[in-house]
CSV table of C-alpha atoms in Angstrom, one decimal:
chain,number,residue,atom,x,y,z
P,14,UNK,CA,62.8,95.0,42.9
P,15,UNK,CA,63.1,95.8,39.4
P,16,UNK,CA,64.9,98.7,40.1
P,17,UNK,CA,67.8,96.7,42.1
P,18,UNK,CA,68.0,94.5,39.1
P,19,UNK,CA,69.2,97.6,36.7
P,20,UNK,CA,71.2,99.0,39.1
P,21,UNK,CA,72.6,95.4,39.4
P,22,UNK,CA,72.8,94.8,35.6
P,23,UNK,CA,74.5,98.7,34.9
P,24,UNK,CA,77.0,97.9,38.1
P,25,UNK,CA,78.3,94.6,36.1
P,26,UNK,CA,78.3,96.0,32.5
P,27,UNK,CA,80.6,99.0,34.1
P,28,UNK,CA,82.9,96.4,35.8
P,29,UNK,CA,83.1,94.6,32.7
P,30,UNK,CA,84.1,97.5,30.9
P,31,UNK,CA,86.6,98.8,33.6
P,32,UNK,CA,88.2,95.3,33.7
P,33,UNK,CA,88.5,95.2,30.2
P,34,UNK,CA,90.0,98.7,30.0
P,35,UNK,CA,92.4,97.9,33.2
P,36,UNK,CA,93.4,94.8,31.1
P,37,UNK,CA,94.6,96.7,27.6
P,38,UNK,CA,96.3,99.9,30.0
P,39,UNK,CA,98.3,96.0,31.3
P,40,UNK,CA,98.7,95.1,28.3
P,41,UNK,CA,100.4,98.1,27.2
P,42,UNK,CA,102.5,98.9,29.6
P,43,UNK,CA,103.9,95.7,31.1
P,44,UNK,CA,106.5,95.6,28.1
P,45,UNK,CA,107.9,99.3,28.8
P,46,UNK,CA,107.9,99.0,32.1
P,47,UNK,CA,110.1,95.4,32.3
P,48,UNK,CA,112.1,97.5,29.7
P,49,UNK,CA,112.5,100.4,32.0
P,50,UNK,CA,113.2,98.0,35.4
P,51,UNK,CA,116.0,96.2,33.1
P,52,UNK,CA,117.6,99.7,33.2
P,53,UNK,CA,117.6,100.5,36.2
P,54,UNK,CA,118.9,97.2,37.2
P,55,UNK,CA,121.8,98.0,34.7
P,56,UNK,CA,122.7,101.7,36.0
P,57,UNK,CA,122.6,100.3,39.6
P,58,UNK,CA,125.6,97.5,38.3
P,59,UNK,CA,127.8,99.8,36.8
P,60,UNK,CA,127.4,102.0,39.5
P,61,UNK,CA,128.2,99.5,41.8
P,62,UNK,CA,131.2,98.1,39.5
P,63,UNK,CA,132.6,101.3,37.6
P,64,UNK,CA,135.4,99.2,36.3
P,65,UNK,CA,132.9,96.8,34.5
P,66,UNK,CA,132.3,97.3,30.3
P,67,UNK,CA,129.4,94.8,30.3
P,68,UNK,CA,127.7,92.4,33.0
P,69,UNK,CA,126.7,88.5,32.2
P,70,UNK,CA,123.9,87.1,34.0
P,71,UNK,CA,125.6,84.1,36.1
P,72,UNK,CA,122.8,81.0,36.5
P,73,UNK,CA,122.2,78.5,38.8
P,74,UNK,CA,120.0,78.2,41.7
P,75,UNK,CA,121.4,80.2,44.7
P,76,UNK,CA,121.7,78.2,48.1
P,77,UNK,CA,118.9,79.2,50.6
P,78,UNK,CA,121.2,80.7,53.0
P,79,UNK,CA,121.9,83.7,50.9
P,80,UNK,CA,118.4,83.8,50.2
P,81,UNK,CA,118.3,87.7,50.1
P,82,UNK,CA,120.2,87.5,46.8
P,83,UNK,CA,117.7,87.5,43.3
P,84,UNK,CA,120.4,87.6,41.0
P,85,UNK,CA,124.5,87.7,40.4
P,86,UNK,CA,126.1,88.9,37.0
P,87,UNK,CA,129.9,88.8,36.5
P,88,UNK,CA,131.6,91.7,35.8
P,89,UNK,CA,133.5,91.6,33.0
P,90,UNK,CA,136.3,94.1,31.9
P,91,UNK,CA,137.3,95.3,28.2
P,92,UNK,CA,140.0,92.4,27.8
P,93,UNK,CA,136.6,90.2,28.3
P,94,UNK,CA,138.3,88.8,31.3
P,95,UNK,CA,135.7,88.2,34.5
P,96,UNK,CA,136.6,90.9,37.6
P,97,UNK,CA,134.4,90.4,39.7
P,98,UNK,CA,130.1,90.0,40.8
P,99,UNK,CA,127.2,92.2,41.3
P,100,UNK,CA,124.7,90.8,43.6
P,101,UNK,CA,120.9,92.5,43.6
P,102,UNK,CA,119.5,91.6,47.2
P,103,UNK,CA,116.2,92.3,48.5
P,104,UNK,CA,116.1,93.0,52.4
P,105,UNK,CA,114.1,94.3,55.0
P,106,UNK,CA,115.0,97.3,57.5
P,107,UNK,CA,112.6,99.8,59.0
P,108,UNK,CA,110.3,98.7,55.6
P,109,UNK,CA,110.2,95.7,53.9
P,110,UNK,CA,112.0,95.8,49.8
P,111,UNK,CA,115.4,97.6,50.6
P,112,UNK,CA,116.8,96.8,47.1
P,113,UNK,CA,120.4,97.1,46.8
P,114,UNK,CA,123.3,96.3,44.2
P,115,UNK,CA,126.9,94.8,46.3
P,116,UNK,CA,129.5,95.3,43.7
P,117,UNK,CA,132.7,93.1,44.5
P,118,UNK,CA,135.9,92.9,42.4
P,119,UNK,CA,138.1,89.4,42.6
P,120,UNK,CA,140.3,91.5,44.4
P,121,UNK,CA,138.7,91.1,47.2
P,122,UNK,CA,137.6,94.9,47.6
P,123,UNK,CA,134.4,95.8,47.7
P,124,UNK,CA,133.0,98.0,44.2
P,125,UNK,CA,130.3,99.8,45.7
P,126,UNK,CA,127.1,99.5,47.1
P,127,UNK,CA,124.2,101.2,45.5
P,128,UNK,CA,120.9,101.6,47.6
P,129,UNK,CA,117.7,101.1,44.7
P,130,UNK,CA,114.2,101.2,45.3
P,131,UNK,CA,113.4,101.4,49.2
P,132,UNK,CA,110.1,102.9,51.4
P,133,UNK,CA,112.8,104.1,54.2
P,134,UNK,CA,112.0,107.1,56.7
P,135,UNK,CA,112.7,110.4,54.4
P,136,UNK,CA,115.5,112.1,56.6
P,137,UNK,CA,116.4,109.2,58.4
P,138,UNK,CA,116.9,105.6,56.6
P,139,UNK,CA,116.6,107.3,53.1
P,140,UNK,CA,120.2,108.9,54.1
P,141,UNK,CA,121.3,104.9,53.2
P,142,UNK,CA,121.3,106.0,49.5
P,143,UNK,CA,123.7,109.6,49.9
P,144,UNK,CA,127.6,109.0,49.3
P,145,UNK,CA,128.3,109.5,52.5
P,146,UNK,CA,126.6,106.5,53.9
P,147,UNK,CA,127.1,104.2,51.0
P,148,UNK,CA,130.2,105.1,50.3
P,149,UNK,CA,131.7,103.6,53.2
P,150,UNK,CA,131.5,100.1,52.0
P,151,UNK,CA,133.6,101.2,48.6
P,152,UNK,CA,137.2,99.8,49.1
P,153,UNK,CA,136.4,97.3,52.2
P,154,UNK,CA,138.1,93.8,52.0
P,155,UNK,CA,135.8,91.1,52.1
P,156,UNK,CA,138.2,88.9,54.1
P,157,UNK,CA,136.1,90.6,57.3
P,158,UNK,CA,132.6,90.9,58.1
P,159,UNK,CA,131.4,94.4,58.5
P,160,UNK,CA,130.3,96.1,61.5
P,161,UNK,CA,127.8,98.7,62.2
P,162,UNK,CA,129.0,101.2,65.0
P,163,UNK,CA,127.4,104.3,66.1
P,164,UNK,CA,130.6,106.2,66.5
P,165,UNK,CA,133.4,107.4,64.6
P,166,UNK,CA,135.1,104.2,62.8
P,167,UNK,CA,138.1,102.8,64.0
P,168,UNK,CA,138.6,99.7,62.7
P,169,UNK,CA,138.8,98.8,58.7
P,170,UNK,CA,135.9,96.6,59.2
P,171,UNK,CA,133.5,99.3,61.1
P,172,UNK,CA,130.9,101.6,58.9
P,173,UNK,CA,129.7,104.3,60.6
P,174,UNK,CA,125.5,104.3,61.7
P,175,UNK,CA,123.1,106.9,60.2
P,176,UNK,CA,122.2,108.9,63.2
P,177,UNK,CA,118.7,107.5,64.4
P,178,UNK,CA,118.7,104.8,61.5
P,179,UNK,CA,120.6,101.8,63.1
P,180,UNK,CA,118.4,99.3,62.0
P,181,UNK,CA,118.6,100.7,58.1
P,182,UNK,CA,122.2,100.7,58.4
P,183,UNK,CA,122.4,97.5,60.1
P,184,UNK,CA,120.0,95.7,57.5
P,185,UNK,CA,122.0,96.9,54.7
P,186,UNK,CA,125.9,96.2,56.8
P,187,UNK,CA,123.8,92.4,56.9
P,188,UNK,CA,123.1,92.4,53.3
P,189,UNK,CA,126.4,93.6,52.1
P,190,UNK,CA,128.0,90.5,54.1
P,191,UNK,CA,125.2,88.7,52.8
P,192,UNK,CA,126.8,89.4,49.0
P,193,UNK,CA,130.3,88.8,50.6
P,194,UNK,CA,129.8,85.5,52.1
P,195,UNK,CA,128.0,84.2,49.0
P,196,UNK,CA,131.5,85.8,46.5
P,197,UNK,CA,133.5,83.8,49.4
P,198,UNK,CA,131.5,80.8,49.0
P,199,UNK,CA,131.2,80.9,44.8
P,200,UNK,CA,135.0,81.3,44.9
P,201,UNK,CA,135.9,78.4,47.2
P,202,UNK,CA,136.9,81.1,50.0
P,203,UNK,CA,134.8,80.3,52.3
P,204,UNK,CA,135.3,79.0,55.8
């Protein structure tokens, strides 16, 4: 009995200790690492919107039906004139937290699309980040929802699948409409 008792008393004064030290590593890093995600957010706008000096984080609550959309920043050009959004979405495909960045000028073209942080199959879905399947949406008017086809495209509107990867390549098609919808709607073009 007495024995379970130390064993029981040594047990709590190492989880005490653990917990404490668990909470200072926290303490210590939360700061950098908010630092380093506010980077990365940044990167993945000007990727997405090359023609943009400096973003401005736009506020307001976001309807509920483009709920997949965290936050939208206005692109804004050298002249200090606004050109456009960048939406960050959050989405699911083949694994939950697809994060991408929908650039879209007030042209009506889309910027880019820039595929962040995702647990996609390596070889498959993780193809959704290379030029050649992002790239596709660089250029397209948002006048047209896009659609996901598994051959060669022959319409303005059609991006081409990721062979075996339809439903990463569908869930980001949906997310990029998503971000087009929601510029349509902020810009009173929607129908």
């Amino acid at each position: 009995m007495k024995s379970i008792v130390t064993i029981t008393i040594k047990l709590l004064i190492i989880t005490l200790i653990a917990g404490a030290v668990l909470g200072v590593v926290y303490s210590v890093t939360k700061e950098p690492i908010a630092e380093q995600e506010i980077l990365k957010a940044n990167a993945a706008r000007f990727a997405a919107f090359p023609q943009a000096v400096r973003f401005e984080e736009r506020t307001g609550e976001i309807p509920e039906a483009y709920g997949i959309i965290h936050t939208v920043h206005d692109a804004v050009d050298a002249q200090g004139q606004i050109i456009g959004i960048t939406a960050a979405i959050t989405t699911k495909a083949y694994s939950s937290g697809l994060n991408l960045t929908v650039g879209i000028g007030s042209d009506g073209v889309i910027k880019g699309v820039i595929l962040g942080s995702h647990q996609e199959t390596p070889g498959l879905g993780a193809k959704a980040s290379e030029p050649s399947f992002s790239g596709q949406y660089t250029g397209k008017p948002i006048d047209t929802q896009l659609r996901v086809v598994k051959t060669a495209p022959s319409r303005q509107n059609d991006i081409q699948a990721i062979a075996s990867a339809t439903i990463t390549s569908n869930a980001i098609t949906q997310a990029v409409n998503t971000a087009m919808d929601y510029y349509l709607y902020m810009t009173g073009g929607a129908q």
